[in-house]
Short mmCIF file of C-alpha atoms and ligand atoms in Angstrom, two decimals:
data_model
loop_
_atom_site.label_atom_id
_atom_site.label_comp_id
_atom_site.label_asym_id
_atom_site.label_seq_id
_atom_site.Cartn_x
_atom_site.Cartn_y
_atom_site.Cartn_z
CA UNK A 148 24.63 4.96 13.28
CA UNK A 149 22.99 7.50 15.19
CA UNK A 150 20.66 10.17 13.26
CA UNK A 151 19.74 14.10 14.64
CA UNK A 152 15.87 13.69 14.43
CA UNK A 153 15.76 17.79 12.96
CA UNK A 154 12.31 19.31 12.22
CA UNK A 155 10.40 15.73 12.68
CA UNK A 156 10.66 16.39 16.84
CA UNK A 157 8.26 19.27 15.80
CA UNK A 158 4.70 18.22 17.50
CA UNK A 159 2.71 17.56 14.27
CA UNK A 160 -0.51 16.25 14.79
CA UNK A 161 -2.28 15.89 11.64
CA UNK A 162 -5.85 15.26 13.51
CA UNK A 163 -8.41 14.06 11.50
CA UNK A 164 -8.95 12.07 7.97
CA UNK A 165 -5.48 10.64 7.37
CA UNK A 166 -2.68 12.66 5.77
CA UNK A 167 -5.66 15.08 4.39
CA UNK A 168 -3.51 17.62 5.52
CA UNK A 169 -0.61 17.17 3.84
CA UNK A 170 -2.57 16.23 0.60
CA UNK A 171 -4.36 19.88 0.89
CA UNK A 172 -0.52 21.67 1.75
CA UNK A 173 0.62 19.99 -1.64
CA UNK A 174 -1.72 21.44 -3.96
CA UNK A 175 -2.09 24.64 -2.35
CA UNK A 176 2.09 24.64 -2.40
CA UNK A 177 1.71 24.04 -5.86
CA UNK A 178 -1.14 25.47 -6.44
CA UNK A 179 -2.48 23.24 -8.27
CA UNK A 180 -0.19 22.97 -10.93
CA UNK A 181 2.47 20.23 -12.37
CA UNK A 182 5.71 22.67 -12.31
CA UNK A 183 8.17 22.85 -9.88
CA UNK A 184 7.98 25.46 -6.96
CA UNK A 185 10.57 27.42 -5.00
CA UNK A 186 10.84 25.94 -1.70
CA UNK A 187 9.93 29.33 0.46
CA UNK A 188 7.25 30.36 -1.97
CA UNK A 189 5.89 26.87 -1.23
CA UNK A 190 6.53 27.21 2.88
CA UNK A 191 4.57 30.82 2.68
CA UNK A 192 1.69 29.32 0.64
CA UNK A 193 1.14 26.23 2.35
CA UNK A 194 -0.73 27.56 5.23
CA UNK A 195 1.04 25.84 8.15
CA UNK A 196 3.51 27.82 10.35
CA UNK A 197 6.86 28.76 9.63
CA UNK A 198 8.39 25.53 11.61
CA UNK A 199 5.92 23.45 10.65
CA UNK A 200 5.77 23.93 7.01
CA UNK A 201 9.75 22.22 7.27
CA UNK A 202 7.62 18.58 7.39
CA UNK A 203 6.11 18.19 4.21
CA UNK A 204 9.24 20.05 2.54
CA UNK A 205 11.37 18.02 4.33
CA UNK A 206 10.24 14.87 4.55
CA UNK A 207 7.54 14.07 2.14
CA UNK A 208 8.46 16.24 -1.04
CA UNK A 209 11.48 16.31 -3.25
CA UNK A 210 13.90 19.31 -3.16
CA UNK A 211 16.38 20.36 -5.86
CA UNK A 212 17.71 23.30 -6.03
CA UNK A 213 15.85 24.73 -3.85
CA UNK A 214 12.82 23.94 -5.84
CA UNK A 215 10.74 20.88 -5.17
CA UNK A 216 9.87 18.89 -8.02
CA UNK A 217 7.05 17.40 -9.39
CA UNK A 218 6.90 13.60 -8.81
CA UNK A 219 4.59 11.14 -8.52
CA UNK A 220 3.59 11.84 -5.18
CA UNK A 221 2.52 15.55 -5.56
CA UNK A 222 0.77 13.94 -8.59
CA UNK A 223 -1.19 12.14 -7.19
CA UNK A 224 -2.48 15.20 -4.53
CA UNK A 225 -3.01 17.13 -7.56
CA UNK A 226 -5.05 14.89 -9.74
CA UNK A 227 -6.93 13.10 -7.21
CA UNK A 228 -9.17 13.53 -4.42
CA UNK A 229 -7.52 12.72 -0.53
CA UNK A 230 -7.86 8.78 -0.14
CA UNK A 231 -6.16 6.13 1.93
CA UNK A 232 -3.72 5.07 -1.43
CA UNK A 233 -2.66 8.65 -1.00
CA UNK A 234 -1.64 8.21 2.71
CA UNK A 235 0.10 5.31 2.17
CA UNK A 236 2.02 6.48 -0.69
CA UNK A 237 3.21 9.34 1.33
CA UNK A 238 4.36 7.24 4.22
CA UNK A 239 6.31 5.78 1.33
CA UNK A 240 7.89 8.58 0.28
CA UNK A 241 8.62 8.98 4.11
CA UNK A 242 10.56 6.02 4.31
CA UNK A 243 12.02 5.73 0.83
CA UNK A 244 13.53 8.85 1.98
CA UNK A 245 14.96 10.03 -0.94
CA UNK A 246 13.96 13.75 -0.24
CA UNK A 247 16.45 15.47 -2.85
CA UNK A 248 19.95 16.94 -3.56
CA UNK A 249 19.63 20.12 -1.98
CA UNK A 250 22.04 19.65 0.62
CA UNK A 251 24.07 16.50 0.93
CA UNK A 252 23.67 16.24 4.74
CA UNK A 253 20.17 16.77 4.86
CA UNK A 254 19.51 14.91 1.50
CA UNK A 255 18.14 11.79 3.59
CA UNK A 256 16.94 13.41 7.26
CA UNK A 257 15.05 10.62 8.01
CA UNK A 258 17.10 7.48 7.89
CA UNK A 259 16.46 6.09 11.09
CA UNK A 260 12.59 5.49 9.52
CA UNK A 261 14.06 3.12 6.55
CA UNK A 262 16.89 1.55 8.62
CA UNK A 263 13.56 0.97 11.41
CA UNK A 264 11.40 -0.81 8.27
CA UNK A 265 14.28 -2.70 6.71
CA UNK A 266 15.74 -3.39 9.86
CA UNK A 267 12.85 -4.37 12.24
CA UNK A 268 9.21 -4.14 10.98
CA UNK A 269 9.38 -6.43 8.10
CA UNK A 270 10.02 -9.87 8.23
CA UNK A 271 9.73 -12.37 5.68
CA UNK A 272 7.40 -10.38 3.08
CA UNK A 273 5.45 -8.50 5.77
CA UNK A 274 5.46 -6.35 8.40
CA UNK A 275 5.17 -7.20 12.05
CA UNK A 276 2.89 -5.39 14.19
CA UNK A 277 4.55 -5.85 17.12
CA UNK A 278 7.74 -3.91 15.90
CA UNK A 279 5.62 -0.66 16.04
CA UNK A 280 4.63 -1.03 19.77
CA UNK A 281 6.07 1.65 22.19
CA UNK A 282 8.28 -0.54 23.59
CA UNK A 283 9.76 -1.86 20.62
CA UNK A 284 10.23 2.03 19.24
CA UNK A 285 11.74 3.20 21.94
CA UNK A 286 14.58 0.72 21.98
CA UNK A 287 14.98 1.18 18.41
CA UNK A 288 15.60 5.43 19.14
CA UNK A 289 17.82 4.16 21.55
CA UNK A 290 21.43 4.42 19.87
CA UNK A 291 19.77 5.51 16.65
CA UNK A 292 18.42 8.88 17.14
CA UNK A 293 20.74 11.46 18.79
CA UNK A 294 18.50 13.36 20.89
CA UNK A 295 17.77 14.41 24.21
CA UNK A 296 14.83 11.72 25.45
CA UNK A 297 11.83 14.09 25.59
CA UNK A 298 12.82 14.49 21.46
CA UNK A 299 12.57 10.93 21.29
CA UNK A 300 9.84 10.67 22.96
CA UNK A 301 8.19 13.05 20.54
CA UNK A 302 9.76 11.22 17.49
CA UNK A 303 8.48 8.27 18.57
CA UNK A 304 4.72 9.81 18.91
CA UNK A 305 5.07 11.27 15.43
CA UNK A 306 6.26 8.14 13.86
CA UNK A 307 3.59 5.90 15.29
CA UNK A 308 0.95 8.82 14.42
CA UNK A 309 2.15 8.51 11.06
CA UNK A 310 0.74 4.68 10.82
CA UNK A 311 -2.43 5.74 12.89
CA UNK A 312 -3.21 8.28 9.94
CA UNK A 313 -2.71 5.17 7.38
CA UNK A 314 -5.13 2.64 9.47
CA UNK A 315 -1.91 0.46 9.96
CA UNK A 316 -2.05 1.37 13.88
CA UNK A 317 -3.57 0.00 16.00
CA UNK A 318 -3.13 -3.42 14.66
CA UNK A 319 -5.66 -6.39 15.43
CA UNK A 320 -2.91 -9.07 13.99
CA UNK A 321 0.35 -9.54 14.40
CA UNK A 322 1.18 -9.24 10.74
CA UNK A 323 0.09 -6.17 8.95
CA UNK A 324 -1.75 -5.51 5.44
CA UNK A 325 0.22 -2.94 3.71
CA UNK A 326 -2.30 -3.11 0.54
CA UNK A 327 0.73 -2.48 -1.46
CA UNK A 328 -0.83 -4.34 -4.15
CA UNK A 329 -3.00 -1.13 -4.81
CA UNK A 330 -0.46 1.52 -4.53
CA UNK A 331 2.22 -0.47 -6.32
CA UNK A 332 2.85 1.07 -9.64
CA UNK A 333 2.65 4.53 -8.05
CA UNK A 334 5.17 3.67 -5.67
CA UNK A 335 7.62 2.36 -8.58
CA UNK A 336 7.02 5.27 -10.22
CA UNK A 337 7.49 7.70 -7.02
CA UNK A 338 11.23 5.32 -5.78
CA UNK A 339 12.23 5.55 -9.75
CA UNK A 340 11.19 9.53 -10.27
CA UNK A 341 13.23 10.72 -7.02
CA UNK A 342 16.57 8.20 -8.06
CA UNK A 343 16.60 10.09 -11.42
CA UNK A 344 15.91 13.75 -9.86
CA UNK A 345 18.33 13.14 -7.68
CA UNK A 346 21.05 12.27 -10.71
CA UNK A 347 20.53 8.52 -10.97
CA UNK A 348 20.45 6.47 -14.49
CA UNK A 349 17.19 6.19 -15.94
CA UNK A 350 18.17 3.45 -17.82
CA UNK A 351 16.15 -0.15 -17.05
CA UNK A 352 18.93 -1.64 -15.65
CA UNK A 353 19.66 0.74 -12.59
CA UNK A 354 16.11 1.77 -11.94
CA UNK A 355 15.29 -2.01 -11.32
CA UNK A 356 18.27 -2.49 -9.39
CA UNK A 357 17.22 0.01 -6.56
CA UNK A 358 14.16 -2.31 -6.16
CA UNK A 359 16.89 -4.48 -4.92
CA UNK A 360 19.90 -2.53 -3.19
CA UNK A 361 17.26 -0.08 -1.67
CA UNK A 362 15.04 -3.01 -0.65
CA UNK A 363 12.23 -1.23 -1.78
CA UNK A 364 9.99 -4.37 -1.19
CA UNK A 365 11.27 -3.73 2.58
CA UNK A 366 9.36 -0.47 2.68
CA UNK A 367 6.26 -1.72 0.61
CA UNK A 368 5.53 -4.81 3.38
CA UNK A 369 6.02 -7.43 0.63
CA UNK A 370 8.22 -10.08 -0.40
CA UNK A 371 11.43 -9.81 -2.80
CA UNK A 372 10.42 -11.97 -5.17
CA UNK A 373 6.78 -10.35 -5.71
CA UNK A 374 8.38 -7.18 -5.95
CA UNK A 375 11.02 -8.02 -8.17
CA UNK A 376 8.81 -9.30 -10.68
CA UNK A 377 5.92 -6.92 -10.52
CA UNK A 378 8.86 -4.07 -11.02
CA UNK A 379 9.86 -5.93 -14.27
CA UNK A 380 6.56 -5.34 -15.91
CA UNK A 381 5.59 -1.98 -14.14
CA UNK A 382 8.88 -0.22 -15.29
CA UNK A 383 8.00 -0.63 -18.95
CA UNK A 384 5.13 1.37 -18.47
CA UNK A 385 7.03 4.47 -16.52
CA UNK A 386 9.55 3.96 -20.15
CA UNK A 387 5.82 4.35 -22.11
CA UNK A 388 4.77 7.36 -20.30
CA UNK A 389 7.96 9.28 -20.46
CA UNK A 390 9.94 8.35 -17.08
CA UNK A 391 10.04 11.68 -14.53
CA UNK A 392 9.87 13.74 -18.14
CA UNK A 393 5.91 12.78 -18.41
CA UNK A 394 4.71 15.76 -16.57
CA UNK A 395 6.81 18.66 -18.44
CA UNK A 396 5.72 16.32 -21.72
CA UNK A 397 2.29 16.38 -20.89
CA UNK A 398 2.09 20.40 -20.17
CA UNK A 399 3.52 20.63 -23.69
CA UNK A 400 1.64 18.33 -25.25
CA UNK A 401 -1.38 20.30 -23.89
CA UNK A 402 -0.37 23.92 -24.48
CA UNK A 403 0.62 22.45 -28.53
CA UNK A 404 -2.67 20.73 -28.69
CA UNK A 405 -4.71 24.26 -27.56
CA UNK A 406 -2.34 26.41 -30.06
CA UNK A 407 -3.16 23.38 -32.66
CA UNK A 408 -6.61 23.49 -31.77
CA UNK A 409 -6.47 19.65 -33.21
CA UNK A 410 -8.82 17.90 -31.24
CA UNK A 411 -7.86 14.89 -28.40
CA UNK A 412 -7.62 16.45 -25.32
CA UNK A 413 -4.47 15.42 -23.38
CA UNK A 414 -6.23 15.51 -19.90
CA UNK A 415 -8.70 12.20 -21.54
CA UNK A 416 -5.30 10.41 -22.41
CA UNK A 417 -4.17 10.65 -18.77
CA UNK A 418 -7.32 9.57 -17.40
CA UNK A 419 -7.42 7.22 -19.83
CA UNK A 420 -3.58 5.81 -19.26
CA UNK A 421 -4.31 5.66 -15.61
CA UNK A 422 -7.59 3.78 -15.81
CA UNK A 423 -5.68 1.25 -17.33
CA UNK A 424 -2.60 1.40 -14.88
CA UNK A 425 -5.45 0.78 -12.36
CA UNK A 426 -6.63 -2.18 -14.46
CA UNK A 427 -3.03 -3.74 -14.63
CA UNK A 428 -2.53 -3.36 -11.02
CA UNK A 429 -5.40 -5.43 -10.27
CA UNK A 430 -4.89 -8.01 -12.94
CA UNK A 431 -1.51 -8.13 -11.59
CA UNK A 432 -2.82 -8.37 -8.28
CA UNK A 433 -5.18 -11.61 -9.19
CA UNK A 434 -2.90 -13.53 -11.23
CA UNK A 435 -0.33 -13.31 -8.11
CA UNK A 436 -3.72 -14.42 -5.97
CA UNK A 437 -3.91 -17.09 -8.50
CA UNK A 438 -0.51 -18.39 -8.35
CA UNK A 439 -0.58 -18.20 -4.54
CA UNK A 440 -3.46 -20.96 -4.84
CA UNK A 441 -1.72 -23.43 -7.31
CA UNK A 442 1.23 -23.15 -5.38
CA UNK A 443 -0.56 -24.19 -2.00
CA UNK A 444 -0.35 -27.67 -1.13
CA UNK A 445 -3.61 -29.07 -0.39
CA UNK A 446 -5.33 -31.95 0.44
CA UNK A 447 -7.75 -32.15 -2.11
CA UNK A 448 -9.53 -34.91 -0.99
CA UNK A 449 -10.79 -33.07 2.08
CA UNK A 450 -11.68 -29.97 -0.13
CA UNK A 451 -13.35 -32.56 -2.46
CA UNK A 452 -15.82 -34.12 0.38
CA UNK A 453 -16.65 -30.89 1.69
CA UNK A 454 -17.86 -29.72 -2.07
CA UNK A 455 -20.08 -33.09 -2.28
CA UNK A 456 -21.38 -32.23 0.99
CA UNK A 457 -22.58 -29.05 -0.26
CA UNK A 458 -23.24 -30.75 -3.75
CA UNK A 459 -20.95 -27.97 -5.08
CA UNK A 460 -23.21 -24.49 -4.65
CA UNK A 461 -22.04 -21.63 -3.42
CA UNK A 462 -22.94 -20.89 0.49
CA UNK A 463 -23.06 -17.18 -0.66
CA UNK A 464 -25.02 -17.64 -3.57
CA UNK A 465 -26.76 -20.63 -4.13
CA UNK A 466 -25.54 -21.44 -7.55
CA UNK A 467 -24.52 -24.24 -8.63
CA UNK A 468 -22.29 -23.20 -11.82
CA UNK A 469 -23.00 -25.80 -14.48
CA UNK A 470 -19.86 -26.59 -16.87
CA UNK A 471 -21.53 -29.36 -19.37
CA UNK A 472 -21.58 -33.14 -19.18
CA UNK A 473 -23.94 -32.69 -15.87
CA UNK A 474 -21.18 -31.43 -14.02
CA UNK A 475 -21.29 -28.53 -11.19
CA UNK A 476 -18.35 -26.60 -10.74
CA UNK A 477 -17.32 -25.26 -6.85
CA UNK A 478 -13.90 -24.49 -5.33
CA UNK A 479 -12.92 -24.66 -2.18
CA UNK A 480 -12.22 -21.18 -0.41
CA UNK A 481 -9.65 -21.26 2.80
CA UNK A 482 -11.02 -18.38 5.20
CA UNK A 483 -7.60 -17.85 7.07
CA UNK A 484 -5.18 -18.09 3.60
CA UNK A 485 -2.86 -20.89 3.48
CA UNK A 486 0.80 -19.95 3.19
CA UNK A 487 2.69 -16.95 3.93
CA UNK A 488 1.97 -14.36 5.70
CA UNK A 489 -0.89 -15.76 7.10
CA UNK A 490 -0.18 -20.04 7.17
CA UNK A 491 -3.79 -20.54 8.15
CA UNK A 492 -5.06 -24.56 8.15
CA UNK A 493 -5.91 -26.81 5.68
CA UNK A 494 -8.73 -28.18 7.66
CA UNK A 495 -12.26 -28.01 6.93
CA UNK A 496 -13.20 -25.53 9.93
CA UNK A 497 -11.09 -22.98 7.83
CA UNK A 498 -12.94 -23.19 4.31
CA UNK A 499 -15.74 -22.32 2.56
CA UNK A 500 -17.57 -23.54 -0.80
CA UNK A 501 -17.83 -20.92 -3.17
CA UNK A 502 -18.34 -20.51 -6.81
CA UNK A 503 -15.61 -19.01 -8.66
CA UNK A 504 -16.45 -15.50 -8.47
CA UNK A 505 -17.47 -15.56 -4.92
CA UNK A 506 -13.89 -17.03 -4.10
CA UNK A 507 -12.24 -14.43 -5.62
CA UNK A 508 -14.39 -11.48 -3.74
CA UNK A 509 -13.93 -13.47 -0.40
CA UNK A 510 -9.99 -14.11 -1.06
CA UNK A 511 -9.95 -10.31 -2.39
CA UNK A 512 -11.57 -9.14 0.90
CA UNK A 513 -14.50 -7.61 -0.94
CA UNK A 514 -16.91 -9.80 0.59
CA UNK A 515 -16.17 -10.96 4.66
CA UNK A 516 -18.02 -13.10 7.03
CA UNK A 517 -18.92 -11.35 10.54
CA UNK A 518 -20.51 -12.95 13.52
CA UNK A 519 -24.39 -12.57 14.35
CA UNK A 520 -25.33 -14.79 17.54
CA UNK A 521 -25.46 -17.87 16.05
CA UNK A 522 -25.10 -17.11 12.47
CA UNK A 523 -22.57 -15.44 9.82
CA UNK A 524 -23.33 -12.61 7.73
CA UNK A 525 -22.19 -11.40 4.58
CA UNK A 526 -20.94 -7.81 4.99
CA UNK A 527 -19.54 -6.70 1.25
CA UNK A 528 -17.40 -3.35 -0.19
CA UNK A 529 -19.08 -3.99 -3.09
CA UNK A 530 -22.08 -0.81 -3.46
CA UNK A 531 -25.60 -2.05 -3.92
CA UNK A 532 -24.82 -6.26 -3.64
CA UNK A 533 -27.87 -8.00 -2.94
CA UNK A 534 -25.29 -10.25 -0.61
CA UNK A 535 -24.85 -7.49 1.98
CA UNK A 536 -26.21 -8.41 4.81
CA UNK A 537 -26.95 -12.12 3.81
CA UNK A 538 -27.51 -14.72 6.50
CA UNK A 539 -25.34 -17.97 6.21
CA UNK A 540 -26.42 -21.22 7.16
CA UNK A 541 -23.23 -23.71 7.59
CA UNK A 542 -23.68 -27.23 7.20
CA UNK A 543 -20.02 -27.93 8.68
CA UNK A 544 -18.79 -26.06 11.82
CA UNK A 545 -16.00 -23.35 10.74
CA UNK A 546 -13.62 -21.96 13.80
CA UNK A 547 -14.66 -18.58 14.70
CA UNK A 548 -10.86 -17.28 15.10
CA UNK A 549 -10.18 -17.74 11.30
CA UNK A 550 -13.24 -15.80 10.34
CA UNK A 551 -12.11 -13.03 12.66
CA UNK A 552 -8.39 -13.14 11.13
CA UNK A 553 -10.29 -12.74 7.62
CA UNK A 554 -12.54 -9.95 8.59
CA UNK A 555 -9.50 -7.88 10.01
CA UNK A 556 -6.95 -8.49 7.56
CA UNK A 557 -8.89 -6.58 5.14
CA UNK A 558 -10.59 -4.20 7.72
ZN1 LIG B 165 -21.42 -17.54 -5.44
#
């Protein structure tokens, strides 16, 4: 089927830190506040043009009656500062397309976008890079955007734009790192909130069926299964916080609490619920790491000579972690990850020993090798580690490609 591009052949470039932009047009739309707005008062408040002011309304927010709604996305504008999460959440909105009921035709204006993810750039749990080259765009607008080619053209710069502003563009591999692991439970939230504003069940059945009939693992670059089961825990907590109801609960919860003058500020117990929603997500996010491992086949006996060689300390650290009876305890880390996405080697030019913490940071991306003439240093995220900066010395020779492949996977 072929789609009429609409307001998203406008030229919108959003120049500078990501989607800061559209973050900034959200809360002044809104200004601010959790409660729905009137779709023109938003358009004259958000500061961009009269044409351009159709994006974000458009495609990124969620209209109903001619009101947009509060959802998880403008949420997360609201209560948090601009970040990278936020970008990528957006583009997710973008694609999930599920932009409201205010008109049935225009109710999802940008389904070439989803039909492009589910259809070309992922493939088997992750998205291709090579799907978002010009080349491969443009014969996807071919028969699927109805257009003159000039509007094309200028679809096809808007869309790629889109995944410059979210670091996904320009690509150094041919797979690419979504990081949905750290946006998950907002997207869940975001897919469920717009299926129930726009007249869907909110019961547990149908909101974890749209996971599947949507593919909503399609649009988050990961596999089925993952998704499937990281839904099935993550939809008990939208259930515990009130479903798309939590923000209208939460204002009244706060104005009762004021008139009350009882104490426990409600704006603590968000922080507070979301701190641990962050803490689930990257529990979540290690056990899967962890299963990943024990799943890999490996040949243990090369791991195991490599560990004697380096009589079981940590090339990061040094330590050699003690576990009783004169044991020393040291795993074997694979630089380039075995299995899918990545199917890097089990060979000893592609691992490292590391103690168990150091494993995790290295598999986690927090701590990467880079290349210094003849050596490796440590470069980590992590603020203040004494490790940053840390000269390697390898008693094995490791392949230079797979520690490259590492470093940009979690650029
Ligand atoms: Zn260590």
């Amino acid at each position: 089927m072929a789609y009429r591009p609409g307001s998203f052949s406008k030229n919108f470039a959003w120049r500078g830190k990501g989607l800061h932009k559209l973050h900034a047009v959200i809360r002044k739309g809104f200004r601010g506040n959790l409660t729905p707005v009137a779709r023109q008062r938003f358009r004259d408040e958000s500061g961009l043009g009269a044409s351009l002011s159709l994006i974000p309304v458009n495609f990124f927010l969620n209209n109903l009656n001619n009101e947009l709604s509060v959802d998880e996305l403008v949420f997360q504008a609201i209560q948090y500062t601009h970040s990278a999460r936020f970008d990528r959440l957006a583009l997710f909105a973008f694609h999930l397309n599920r932009v409201g009921v205010f008109s049935q035709k225009d109710a999802r204006p940008a389904m070439w976008a989803n039909e492009f993810v589910r259809e070309r750039l992922w493939l088997d749990g992750v998205w291709q890079s090579s799907a978002l080259s010009v080349s491969s765009l443009d014969d996807f607008f071919k028969d699927r955007i109805r257009a003159q080619e000039d509007v094309k053209v200028k679809c096809r710069s808007n869309y790629r734009h889109l995944y410059e502003l979210c670091e996904f563009l320009p690509s150094p591999l041919p797979v690419i790192n979504s990081g949905a692991d750290y946006w998950f439970r907002s997207s869940m939230f975001l897919a469920w909130d717009r299926h129930v504003l726009a007249g869907g069940s909110d019961d547990r059945t149908s909101l974890l069926s749209i996971v599947d009939e949507d593919e909503l693992y399609k649009l988050l670059g990961l596999t089925r299964e993952y998704t499937l089961a990281r839904a099935n825990d993550v939809v008990g907590r939208y259930f515990a916080v009130g479903g798309v109801a939590r923000f209208t609960k939460r204002k009244k919860e706060a104005t009762e609490t004021v008139l009350s003058s009882a104490g426990s500020a409600s704006d603590e117990q968000i922080m507070d619920e979301l701190a641990i929603h962050e803490m689930e997500e990257e529990d979540a996010a290690v056990q899967r790491r962890t299963v990943e491992r024990q799943e890999q086949q490996r040949d243990q006996r090369k791991a195991a000579v490599l560990k004697q060689h380096y009589r079981n300390t940590c090339m990061f650290c040094g330590i050699g972690l003690e576990i009783g009876g004169g044991k020393i305890y040291s795993e074997a880390a694979h630089i380039k990850a075995l299995g899918k996405p990545h199917n890097g080697p089990d060979k000893k030019s592609n691992m490292l020993v590391l103690c168990p913490n150091h494993h995790l940071q290295f598999d986690r991306g927090v701590l990467r090798l880079h290349r210094v003439g003849e050596h490796y240093q440590i470069k980590s995220k992590s603020a203040g580690d004494s490790l940053h900066g840390k000269l390697i010395d390898f008693k094995h020779r490791i392949d230079e490609n797979y520690v490259k492949y590492h470093h940009d996977w979690h650029k």
